[in-house]
Each structure stands twice: as structure tokens, then as C-alpha cells.
Amino acid sequence: MRVIVEVSFVPLGVGLSLSPYVAECLRIIKASGLKHELHSMGTNLEGNWEEVMALVKACQDRLFEMGAPRVTTSIKVSARADREPSMEDKVAHVRRLLEDGAPGKP
């Protein structure tokens, strides 16, 4: 099953600066070859369920290796039974509605 996942990793007990940990996770994500998009509060991933969840585990494991005594991971999953989801399609649909000035379906 193809999914879109928003994931956010928060290593705890490592001080105030989390950027080095975020950067390390992003290196792992880039190396995976999965479609991804970094944003201010996390990262969107697109791929099949098994690949995405294995990637989440790899990032968590790396944060522990870097010395984080605890990691909080937030995950939101978008899955569809009628078609394969795409990050671009979700955004494009909202932009079309905004450009057309048409209200969306309730």
C-alpha cells in the first residue's frame, strides 16, 4: 500500500539545538531514495508502507546511536483504497480550488 506520511522526530535529553539530529535524519531519508519534503515542523515521505516504516525506524535508531536517551516520534499517515496518493496531487487540488474560487465539497 502506497502512503504519504508526515513524520517528526524529537530527540529528548540532548539540549536545545535539534538541528544536527534533524539533518542526520534527512541524510538517511535522502539516501533511501524515497520521495520526501522537509518542512518547518517535520518531513513528508511518500512510498509503500514497508519502506516508509523501515525508514522511520532507521532514523530513530540513528538518533539513539547519536546519544539521544529518548526519542519522541509523531507520525500521520494518509492512505487511500481508491488510488495511490501523491503529495503533489494533494497540494495541487487545493491550489486549483483557490484559483477557481470554488468552494470545496463539504
XYZ file of N, CA and C in Angstrom:
318
model
N 0.841 -1.178 0.000
C 0.000 0.000 0.000
C 0.887 1.243 0.000
N 0.607 2.145 -0.928
C 1.351 3.400 -1.013
C 0.739 4.398 -0.034
N 1.596 5.124 0.680
C 1.142 6.063 1.702
C 1.922 7.370 1.614
N 1.316 8.399 2.174
C 2.005 9.658 2.436
C 2.076 9.763 3.953
N 3.257 10.015 4.468
C 3.461 10.065 5.912
C 4.124 11.381 6.279
N 3.588 12.030 7.295
C 4.268 13.174 7.891
C 4.901 12.668 9.176
N 6.207 12.868 9.305
C 6.916 12.373 10.478
C 7.738 13.496 11.097
N 7.792 13.467 12.415
C 8.586 14.440 13.157
C 9.299 13.701 14.282
N 10.612 13.834 14.326
C 11.429 13.203 15.358
C 11.880 14.270 16.351
N 11.733 13.994 17.639
C 12.201 14.916 18.668
C 13.084 14.135 19.642
N 14.410 14.274 19.494
C 15.292 13.632 20.465
C 15.249 14.418 21.773
N 15.054 13.720 22.868
C 14.961 14.370 24.177
C 16.235 14.121 24.970
N 16.585 15.086 25.801
C 17.763 14.944 26.646
C 19.063 15.244 25.935
N 18.974 16.029 24.840
C 20.181 16.335 24.058
C 20.473 17.831 24.006
N 19.751 18.622 24.780
C 19.956 20.063 24.748
C 18.926 20.747 23.869
N 19.147 22.041 23.653
C 18.172 22.844 22.924
C 18.275 22.731 21.412
N 19.454 22.542 20.878
C 19.632 22.515 19.425
C 19.362 21.121 18.874
N 18.299 21.024 18.093
C 17.931 19.740 17.492
C 18.352 19.643 16.033
N 18.834 20.741 15.464
C 19.172 20.777 14.035
C 20.138 19.682 13.599
N 21.189 19.367 14.360
C 22.092 18.291 13.921
C 21.384 16.938 13.810
N 20.414 16.711 14.669
C 19.664 15.456 14.648
C 18.710 15.419 13.455
N 18.060 16.543 13.196
C 17.177 16.647 12.032
C 17.984 16.442 10.756
N 19.143 17.078 10.675
C 19.994 16.953 9.485
C 20.427 15.504 9.264
N 20.752 14.808 10.340
C 21.172 13.404 10.210
C 20.020 12.537 9.710
N 18.821 12.776 10.219
C 17.654 12.037 9.719
C 17.422 12.341 8.245
N 17.587 13.596 7.864
C 17.377 13.956 6.463
C 18.414 13.288 5.560
N 19.635 13.127 6.028
C 20.648 12.400 5.248
C 20.195 10.959 4.996
N 19.664 10.330 6.021
C 19.172 8.955 5.895
C 17.996 8.903 4.925
N 17.092 9.864 5.040
C 15.920 9.919 4.167
C 16.348 10.117 2.717
N 17.253 11.053 2.466
C 17.739 11.285 1.097
C 18.392 10.038 0.524
N 19.188 9.356 1.333
C 19.888 8.150 0.870
C 18.915 7.022 0.524
N 17.718 7.055 1.104
C 16.734 5.998 0.854
C 16.169 6.057 -0.558
N 16.187 7.246 -1.154
C 15.611 7.410 -2.481
C 14.107 7.630 -2.483
N 13.474 7.594 -1.315
C 12.033 7.846 -1.263
C 11.752 9.324 -1.509
N 10.597 9.586 -2.090
C 10.180 10.970 -2.289
C 9.936 11.579 -0.913
N 10.450 12.798 -0.704
C 10.321 13.436 0.602
C 10.295 14.949 0.447
N 9.806 15.599 1.481
C 9.762 17.063 1.503
C 9.921 17.526 2.947
N 11.002 18.234 3.216
C 11.245 18.802 4.538
C 10.418 20.072 4.685
N 9.791 20.239 5.839
C 9.108 21.499 6.138
C 9.435 21.898 7.568
N 8.909 23.002 8.008
C 9.349 23.573 9.286
C 9.027 22.719 10.509
N 8.064 21.842 10.409
C 7.652 21.062 11.577
C 7.836 19.558 11.408
N 8.498 19.142 10.331
C 8.696 17.714 10.105
C 9.073 17.439 8.664
N 8.816 16.217 8.240
C 9.144 15.795 6.884
C 8.013 14.934 6.351
N 7.619 15.178 5.104
C 6.657 14.326 4.425
C 7.420 13.264 3.651
N 6.927 12.035 3.697
C 7.519 10.915 2.981
C 6.442 10.277 2.121
N 6.843 9.744 0.968
C 5.896 9.057 0.101
C 6.525 7.757 -0.367
N 5.803 6.666 -0.195
C 6.304 5.366 -0.627
C 5.396 4.268 -0.130
N 5.830 3.014 -0.292
C 4.977 1.949 0.230
C 5.169 1.850 1.744
N 4.169 1.290 2.389
C 4.116 1.237 3.852
C 5.402 0.679 4.455
N 5.847 -0.461 3.932
C 7.014 -1.131 4.500
C 8.271 -0.273 4.385
N 8.469 0.357 3.226
C 9.654 1.203 3.025
C 9.643 2.406 3.957
N 8.489 3.043 4.065
C 8.385 4.247 4.895
C 8.599 3.904 6.370
N 7.985 2.838 6.836
C 8.138 2.471 8.250
C 9.566 2.009 8.558
N 10.208 1.338 7.610
C 11.614 0.954 7.802
C 12.493 2.199 7.891
N 12.154 3.217 7.115
C 12.906 4.467 7.141
C 12.711 5.197 8.472
N 11.495 5.203 8.976
C 11.228 5.804 10.287
C 12.064 5.100 11.355
N 12.099 3.778 11.313
C 12.899 3.015 12.275
C 14.385 3.336 12.139
N 14.873 3.438 10.901
C 16.292 3.755 10.681
C 16.645 5.116 11.277
N 15.753 6.087 11.133
C 16.006 7.414 11.706
C 16.005 7.356 13.228
N 15.033 6.668 13.805
C 15.008 6.538 15.261
C 16.275 5.858 15.770
N 16.660 4.773 15.120
C 17.869 4.050 15.535
C 19.092 4.958 15.497
N 19.194 5.773 14.448
C 20.348 6.664 14.318
C 20.368 7.717 15.426
N 19.203 8.235 15.785
C 19.146 9.230 16.862
C 19.616 8.635 18.184
N 19.266 7.389 18.440
C 19.769 6.714 19.645
C 21.279 6.527 19.559
N 21.770 6.151 18.379
C 23.219 5.999 18.190
C 23.957 7.308 18.435
N 23.297 8.435 18.131
C 23.907 9.751 18.318
C 23.878 10.200 19.779
N 23.290 9.395 20.649
C 23.313 9.719 22.069
C 22.013 10.193 22.675
N 20.954 10.261 21.883
C 19.672 10.662 22.461
C 19.172 9.546 23.378
N 18.898 9.864 24.649
C 18.408 8.823 25.548
C 16.936 8.481 25.312
N 16.236 9.392 24.622
C 14.807 9.197 24.368
C 14.453 9.920 23.080
N 13.563 9.326 22.291
C 13.112 9.949 21.044
C 11.591 9.868 20.989
N 10.963 11.010 20.778
C 9.525 11.044 20.551
C 9.308 11.204 19.053
N 8.513 10.317 18.478
C 8.248 10.351 17.043
C 6.754 10.504 16.820
N 6.378 11.528 16.062
C 4.977 11.743 15.695
C 4.806 11.377 14.233
N 3.772 10.584 13.958
C 3.535 10.111 12.594
C 2.066 10.312 12.242
N 1.820 10.891 11.062
C 0.475 10.950 10.486
C 0.543 10.226 9.151
N -0.437 9.365 8.880
C -0.434 8.557 7.663
C -1.683 8.854 6.847
N -1.487 9.079 5.552
C -2.591 9.211 4.609
C -2.520 8.029 3.649
N -3.573 7.222 3.659
C -3.646 6.062 2.767
C -5.002 6.082 2.074
N -5.026 5.600 0.846
C -6.276 5.564 0.092
C -6.474 4.180 -0.495
N -7.720 3.734 -0.521
C -8.041 2.445 -1.128
C -8.409 2.608 -2.601
N -8.830 3.823 -3.001
C -9.321 4.025 -4.365
C -8.229 4.380 -5.369
N -7.092 4.909 -4.902
C -5.982 5.244 -5.801
C -4.730 5.502 -4.978
N -3.603 5.579 -5.666
C -2.347 5.853 -4.967
C -2.233 7.345 -4.682
N -1.981 7.702 -3.434
C -1.873 9.121 -3.091
C -0.540 9.711 -3.552
N -0.546 11.018 -3.741
C 0.670 11.733 -4.122
C 0.689 13.075 -3.401
N 1.855 13.454 -2.895
C 1.981 14.742 -2.206
C 1.610 15.881 -3.148
N 2.082 15.794 -4.386
C 1.815 16.866 -5.351
C 0.330 16.982 -5.661
N -0.349 15.848 -5.822
C -1.778 15.877 -6.134
C -2.589 16.526 -5.021
N -2.238 16.224 -3.773
C -2.984 16.798 -2.648
C -2.872 18.326 -2.643
N -1.669 18.824 -2.856
C -1.439 20.271 -2.853
C -2.063 20.914 -4.091
N -1.899 20.282 -5.243
C -2.431 20.836 -6.494
C -3.949 20.962 -6.437
N -4.614 20.003 -5.835
C -6.075 20.054 -5.748
C -6.530 21.278 -4.950
N -5.909 21.544 -3.825
C -6.271 22.709 -3.011
C -5.963 23.996 -3.773
N -4.824 24.048 -4.453
C -4.467 25.256 -5.217
C -5.466 25.523 -6.337
N -5.930 24.460 -7.003
C -6.939 24.638 -8.058
C -8.214 25.228 -7.479
N -8.635 24.727 -6.330
C -9.839 25.264 -5.696
C -9.659 26.735 -5.341
N -8.488 27.104 -4.863
C -8.226 28.503 -4.523
C -8.245 29.386 -5.761
N -7.631 28.909 -6.848
C -7.589 29.689 -8.086
C -8.974 29.846 -8.699
N -9.776 28.789 -8.637
C -11.120 28.823 -9.223
C -12.094 29.610 -8.362
N -11.734 29.805 -7.105
C -12.649 30.485 -6.195
C -13.843 29.626 -5.830
N -13.786 28.353 -6.212
C -14.906 27.452 -5.950
C -14.770 26.845 -4.560
N -15.900 26.724 -3.875
C -15.831 26.057 -2.572
C -15.591 24.566 -2.769
N -14.916 23.984 -1.825
C -14.707 22.539 -1.870
C -15.969 21.812 -1.453
N -15.974 20.525 -1.628
C -17.112 19.728 -1.172
C -17.124 19.732 0.349
N -18.310 19.828 0.935
C -18.379 19.816 2.407
C -17.984 18.469 2.962
